[in-house]
PDB file of C-alpha atoms in Angstrom:
ATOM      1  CA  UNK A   1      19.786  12.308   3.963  1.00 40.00           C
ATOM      2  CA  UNK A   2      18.982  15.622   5.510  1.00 42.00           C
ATOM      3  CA  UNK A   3      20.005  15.950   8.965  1.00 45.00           C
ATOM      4  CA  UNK A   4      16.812  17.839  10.298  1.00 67.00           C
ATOM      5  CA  UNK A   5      14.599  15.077  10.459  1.00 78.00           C
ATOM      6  CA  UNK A   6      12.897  12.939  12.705  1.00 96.00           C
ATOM      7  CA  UNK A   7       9.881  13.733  10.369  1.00 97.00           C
ATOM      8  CA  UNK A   8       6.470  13.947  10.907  1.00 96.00           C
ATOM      9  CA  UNK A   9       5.338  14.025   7.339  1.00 98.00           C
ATOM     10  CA  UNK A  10       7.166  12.162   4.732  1.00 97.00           C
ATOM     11  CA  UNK A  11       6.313  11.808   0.836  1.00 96.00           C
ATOM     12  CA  UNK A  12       8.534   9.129  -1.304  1.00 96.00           C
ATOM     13  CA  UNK A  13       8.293   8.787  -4.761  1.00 94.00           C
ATOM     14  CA  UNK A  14      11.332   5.640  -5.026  1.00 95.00           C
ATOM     15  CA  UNK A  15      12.934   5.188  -8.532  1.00 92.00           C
ATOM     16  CA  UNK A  16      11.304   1.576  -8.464  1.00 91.00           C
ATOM     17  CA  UNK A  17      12.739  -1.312 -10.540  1.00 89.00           C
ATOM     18  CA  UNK A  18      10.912  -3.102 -13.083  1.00 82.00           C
ATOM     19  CA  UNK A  19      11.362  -6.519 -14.562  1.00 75.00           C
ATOM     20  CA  UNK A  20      10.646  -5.227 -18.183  1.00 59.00           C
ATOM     21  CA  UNK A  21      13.482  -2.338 -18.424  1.00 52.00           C
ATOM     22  CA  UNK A  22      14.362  -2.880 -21.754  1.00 51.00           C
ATOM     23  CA  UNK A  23      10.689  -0.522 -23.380  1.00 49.00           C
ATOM     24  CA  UNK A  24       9.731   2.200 -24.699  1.00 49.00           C
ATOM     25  CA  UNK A  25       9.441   5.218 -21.177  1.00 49.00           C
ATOM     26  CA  UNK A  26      11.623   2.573 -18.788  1.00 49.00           C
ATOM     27  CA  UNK A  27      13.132   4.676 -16.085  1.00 49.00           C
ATOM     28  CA  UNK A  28      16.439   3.796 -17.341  1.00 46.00           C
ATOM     29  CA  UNK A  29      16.035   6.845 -20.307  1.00 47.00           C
ATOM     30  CA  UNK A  30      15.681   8.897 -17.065  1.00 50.00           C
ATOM     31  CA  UNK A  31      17.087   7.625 -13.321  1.00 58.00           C
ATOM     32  CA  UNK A  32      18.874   4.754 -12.395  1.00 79.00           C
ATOM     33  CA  UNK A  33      16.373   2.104 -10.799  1.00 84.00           C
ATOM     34  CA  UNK A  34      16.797   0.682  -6.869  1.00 92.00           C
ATOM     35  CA  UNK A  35      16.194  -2.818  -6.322  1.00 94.00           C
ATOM     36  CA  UNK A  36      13.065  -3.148  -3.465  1.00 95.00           C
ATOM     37  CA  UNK A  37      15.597  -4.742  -1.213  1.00 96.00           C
ATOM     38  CA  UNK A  38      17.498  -1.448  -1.173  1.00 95.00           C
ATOM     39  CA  UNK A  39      14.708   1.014  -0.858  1.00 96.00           C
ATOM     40  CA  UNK A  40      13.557  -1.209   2.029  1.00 96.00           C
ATOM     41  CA  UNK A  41      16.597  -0.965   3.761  1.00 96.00           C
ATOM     42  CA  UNK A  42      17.053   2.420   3.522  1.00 94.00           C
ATOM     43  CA  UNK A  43      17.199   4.081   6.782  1.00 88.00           C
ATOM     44  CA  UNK A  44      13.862   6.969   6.876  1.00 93.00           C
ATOM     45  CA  UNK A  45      14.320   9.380   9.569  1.00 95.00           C
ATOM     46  CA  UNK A  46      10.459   8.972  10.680  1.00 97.00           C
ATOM     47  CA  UNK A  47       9.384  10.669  14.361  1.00 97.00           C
ATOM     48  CA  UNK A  48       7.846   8.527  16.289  1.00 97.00           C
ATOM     49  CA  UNK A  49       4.142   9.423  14.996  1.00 97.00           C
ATOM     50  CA  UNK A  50       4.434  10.323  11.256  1.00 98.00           C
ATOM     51  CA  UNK A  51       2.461   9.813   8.295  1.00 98.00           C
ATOM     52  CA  UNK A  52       4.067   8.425   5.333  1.00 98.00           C
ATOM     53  CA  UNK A  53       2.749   8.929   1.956  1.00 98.00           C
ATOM     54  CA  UNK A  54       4.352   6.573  -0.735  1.00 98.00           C
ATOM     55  CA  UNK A  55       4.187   7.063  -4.892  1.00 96.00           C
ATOM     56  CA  UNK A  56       3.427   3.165  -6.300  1.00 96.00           C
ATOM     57  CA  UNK A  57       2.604   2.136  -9.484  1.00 93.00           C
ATOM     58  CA  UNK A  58       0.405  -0.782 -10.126  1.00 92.00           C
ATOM     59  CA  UNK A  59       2.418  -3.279 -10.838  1.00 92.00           C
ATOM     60  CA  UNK A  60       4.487  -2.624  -8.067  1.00 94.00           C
ATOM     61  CA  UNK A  61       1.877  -2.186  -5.531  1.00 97.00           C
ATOM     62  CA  UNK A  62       2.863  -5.583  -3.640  1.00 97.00           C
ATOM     63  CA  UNK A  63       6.520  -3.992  -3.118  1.00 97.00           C
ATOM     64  CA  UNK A  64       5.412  -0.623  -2.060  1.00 97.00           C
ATOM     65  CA  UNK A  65       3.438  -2.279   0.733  1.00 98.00           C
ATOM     66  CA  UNK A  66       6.455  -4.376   1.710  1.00 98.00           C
ATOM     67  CA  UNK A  67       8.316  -1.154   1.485  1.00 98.00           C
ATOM     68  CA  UNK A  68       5.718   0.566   3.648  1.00 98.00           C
ATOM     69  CA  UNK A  69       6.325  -2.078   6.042  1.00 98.00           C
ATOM     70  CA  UNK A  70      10.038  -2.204   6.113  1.00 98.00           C
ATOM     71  CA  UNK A  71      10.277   1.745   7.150  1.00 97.00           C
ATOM     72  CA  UNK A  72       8.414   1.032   9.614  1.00 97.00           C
ATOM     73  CA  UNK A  73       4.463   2.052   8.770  1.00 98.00           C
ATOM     74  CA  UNK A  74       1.100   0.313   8.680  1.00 98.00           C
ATOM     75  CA  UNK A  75      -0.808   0.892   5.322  1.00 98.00           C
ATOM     76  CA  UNK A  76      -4.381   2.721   5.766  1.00 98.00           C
ATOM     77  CA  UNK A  77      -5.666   3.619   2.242  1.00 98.00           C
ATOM     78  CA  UNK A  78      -4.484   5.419  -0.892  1.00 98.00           C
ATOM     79  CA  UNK A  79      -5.478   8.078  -3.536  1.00 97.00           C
ATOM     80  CA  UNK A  80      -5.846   8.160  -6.587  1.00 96.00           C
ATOM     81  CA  UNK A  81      -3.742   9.971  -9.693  1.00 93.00           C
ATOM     82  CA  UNK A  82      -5.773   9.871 -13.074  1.00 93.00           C
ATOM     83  CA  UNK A  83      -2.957  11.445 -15.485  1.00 92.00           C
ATOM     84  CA  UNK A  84      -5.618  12.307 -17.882  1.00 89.00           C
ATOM     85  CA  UNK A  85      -3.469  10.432 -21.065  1.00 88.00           C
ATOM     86  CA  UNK A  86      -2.336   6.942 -21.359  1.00 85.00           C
ATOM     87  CA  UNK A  87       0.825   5.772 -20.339  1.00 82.00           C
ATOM     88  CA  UNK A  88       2.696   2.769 -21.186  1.00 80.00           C
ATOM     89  CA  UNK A  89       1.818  -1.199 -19.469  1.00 81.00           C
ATOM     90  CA  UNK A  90       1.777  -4.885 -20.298  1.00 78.00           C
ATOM     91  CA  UNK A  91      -2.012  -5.305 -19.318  1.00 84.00           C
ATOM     92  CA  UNK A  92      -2.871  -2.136 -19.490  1.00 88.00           C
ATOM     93  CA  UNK A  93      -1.766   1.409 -20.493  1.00 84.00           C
ATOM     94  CA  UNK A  94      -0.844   2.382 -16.732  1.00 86.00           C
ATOM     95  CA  UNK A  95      -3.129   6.388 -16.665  1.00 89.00           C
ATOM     96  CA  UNK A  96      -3.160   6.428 -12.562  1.00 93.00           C
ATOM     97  CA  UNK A  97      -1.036   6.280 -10.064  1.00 94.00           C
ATOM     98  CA  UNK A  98      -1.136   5.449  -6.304  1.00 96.00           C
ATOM     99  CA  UNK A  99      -0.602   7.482  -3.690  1.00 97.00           C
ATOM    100  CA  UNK A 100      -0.435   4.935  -0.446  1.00 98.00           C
ATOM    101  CA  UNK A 101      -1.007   6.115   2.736  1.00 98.00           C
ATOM    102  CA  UNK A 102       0.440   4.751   6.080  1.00 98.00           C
ATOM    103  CA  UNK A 103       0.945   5.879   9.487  1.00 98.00           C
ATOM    104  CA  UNK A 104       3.815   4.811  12.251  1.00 98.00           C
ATOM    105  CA  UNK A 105       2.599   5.609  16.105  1.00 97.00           C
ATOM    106  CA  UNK A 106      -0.384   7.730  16.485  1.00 96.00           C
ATOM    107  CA  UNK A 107      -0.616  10.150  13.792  1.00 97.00           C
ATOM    108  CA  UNK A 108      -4.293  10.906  12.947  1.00 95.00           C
ATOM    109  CA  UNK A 109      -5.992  11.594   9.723  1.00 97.00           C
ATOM    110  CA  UNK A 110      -6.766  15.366   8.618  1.00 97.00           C
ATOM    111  CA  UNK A 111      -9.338  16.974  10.130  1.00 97.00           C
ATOM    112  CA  UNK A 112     -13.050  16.200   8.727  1.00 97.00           C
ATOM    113  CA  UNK A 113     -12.982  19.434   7.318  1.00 97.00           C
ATOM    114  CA  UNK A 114      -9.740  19.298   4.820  1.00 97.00           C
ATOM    115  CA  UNK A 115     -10.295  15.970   3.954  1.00 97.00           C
ATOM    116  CA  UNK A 116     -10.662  15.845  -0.235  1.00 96.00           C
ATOM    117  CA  UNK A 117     -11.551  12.701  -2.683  1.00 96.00           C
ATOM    118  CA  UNK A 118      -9.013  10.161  -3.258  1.00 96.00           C
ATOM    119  CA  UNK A 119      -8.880  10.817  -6.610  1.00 96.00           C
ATOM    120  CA  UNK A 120      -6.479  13.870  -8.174  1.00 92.00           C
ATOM    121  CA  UNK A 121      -7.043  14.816 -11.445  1.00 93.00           C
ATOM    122  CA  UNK A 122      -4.028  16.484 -12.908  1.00 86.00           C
ATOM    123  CA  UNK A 123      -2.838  16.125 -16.166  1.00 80.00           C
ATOM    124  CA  UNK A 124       1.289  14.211 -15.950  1.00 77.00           C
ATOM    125  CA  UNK A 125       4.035  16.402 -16.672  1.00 66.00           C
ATOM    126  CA  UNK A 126       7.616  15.092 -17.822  1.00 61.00           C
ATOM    127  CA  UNK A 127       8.651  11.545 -16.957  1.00 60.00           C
ATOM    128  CA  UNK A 128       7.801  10.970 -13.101  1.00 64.00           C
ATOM    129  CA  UNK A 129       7.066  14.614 -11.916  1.00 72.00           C
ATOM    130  CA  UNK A 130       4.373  14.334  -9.494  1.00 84.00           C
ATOM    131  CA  UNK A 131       1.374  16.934  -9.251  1.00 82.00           C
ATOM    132  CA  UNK A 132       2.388  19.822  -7.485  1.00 83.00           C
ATOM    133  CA  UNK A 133      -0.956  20.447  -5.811  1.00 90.00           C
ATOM    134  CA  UNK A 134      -0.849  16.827  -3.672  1.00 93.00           C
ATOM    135  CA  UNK A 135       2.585  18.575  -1.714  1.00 91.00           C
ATOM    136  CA  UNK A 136       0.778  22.079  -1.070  1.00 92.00           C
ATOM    137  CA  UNK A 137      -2.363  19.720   0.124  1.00 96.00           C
ATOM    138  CA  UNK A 138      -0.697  17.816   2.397  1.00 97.00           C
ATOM    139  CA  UNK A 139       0.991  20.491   4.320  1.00 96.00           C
ATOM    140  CA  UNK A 140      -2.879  22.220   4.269  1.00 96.00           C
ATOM    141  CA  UNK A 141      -4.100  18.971   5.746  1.00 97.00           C
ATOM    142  CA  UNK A 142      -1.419  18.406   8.289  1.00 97.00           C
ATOM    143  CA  UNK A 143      -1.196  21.717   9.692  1.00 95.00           C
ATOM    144  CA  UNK A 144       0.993  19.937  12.699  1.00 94.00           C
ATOM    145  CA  UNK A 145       3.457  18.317  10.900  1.00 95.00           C
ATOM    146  CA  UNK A 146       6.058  20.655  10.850  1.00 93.00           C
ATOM    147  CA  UNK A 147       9.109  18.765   9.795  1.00 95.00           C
ATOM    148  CA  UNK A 148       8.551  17.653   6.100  1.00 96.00           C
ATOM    149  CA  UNK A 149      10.726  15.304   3.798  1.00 95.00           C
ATOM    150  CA  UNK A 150      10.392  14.724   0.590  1.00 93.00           C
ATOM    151  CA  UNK A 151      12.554  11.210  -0.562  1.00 93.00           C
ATOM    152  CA  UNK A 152      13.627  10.789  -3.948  1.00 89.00           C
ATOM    153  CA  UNK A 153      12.147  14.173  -4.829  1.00 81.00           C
ATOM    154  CA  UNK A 154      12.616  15.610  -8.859  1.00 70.00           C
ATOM    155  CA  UNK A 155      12.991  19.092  -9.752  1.00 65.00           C
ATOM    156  CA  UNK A 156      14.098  19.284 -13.245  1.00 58.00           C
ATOM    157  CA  UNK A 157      13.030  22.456 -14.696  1.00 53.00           C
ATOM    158  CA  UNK A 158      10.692  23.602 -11.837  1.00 56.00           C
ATOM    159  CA  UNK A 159      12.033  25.900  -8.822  1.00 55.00           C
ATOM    160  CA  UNK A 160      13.533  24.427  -5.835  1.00 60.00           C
ATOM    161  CA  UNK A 161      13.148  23.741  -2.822  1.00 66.00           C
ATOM    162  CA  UNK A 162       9.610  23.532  -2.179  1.00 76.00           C
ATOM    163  CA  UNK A 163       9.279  26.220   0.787  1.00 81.00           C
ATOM    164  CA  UNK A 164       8.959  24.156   4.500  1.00 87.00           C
ATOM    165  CA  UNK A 165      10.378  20.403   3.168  1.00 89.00           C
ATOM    166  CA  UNK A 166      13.833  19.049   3.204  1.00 89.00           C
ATOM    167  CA  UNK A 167      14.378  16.933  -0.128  1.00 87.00           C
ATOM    168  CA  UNK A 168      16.652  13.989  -0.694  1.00 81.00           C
ATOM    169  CA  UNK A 169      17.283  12.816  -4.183  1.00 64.00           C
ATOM    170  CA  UNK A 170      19.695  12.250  -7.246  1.00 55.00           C
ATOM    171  CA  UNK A 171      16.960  14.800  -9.282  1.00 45.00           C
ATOM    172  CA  UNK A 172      16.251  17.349  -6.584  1.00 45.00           C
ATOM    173  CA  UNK A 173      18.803  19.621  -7.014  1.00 47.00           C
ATOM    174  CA  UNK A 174      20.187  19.047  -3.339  1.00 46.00           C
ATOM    175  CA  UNK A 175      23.342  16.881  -2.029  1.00 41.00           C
ATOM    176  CA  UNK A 176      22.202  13.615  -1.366  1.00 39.00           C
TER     177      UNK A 176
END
């Protein structure tokens, strides 16, 4: 992990393990999987009022609370990623992610002002990039949060280090 931290603003997109692994897009064509118990025990470098914001997919969502809750955070609502092209799913073909937001001490929301909707519309990129334009939002939004991390981040292909965050990852181009 970076040694800069505590942080005040954190965004975690966890390589999340799924029952079904053996199908066509499974992470395992791409990153090697944590079980939850391991991403829950991993030891985030939060200040003492920081805002978490977590990448889940729906199946998952009842691990990415518990996950939420293991670092440390209480959940307080979440956005909405419409991909804008069918993915893959069992119940059905997964187009959105969540973005889960969750506070530890007393970090406030964004000002009235910069808040947005809860739902992004940004077409997906390769497997498990994230929209660029949620990171440069939430350092708009959080003017105050000063000491960024970005956990598990992926930057195949695109130019790195976003300017003002630390990353941690196997894909971001960093030590781990």
């Amino acid at each position: 992990m970076p040694s800069s931290g505590p942080y005040d603003l954190i965004l975690a997109d966890p390589p999340w393990q799924y029952a079904q692994d053996q199908v066509q897009g499974t992470v395992l064509n791409h990153y090697p999987p944590m079980p939850i118990a391991d991403i829950c025990a991993l030891g985030v470098p939060a200040a003492t009022d920081a805002r978490l914001f977590l990448w889940a997919t729906a199946p998952l969502l009842p691990e990415a609370l518990a996950v939420i809750e293991a670092w440390g955070f209480t959940y307080k609502t979440c956005a909405v990623w419409d991909k804008q092209r069918e993915g893959v799913g069992y119940w059905w073909r997964g187009q959105h992610e969540l973005l889960l937001t969750a506070v530890k001490g007393n970090a406030s929301p964004p000002a009235p002002e910069l808040r947005r909707s809860s739902v992004w519309q940004c077409r997906r990129g390769p497997h498990s990039a994230k929209p660029w334009a949620v990171r440069d939002y939430l350092v708009a939004a959080f003017p105050d949060a000063t000491r960024r991390l970005e956990m598990f981040a992926r930057y195949e292909g695109e130019l790195f280090p976003p300017e003002g965050w630390d990353v941690w990852g196997n894909q971001s181009g960093a030590a781990a």
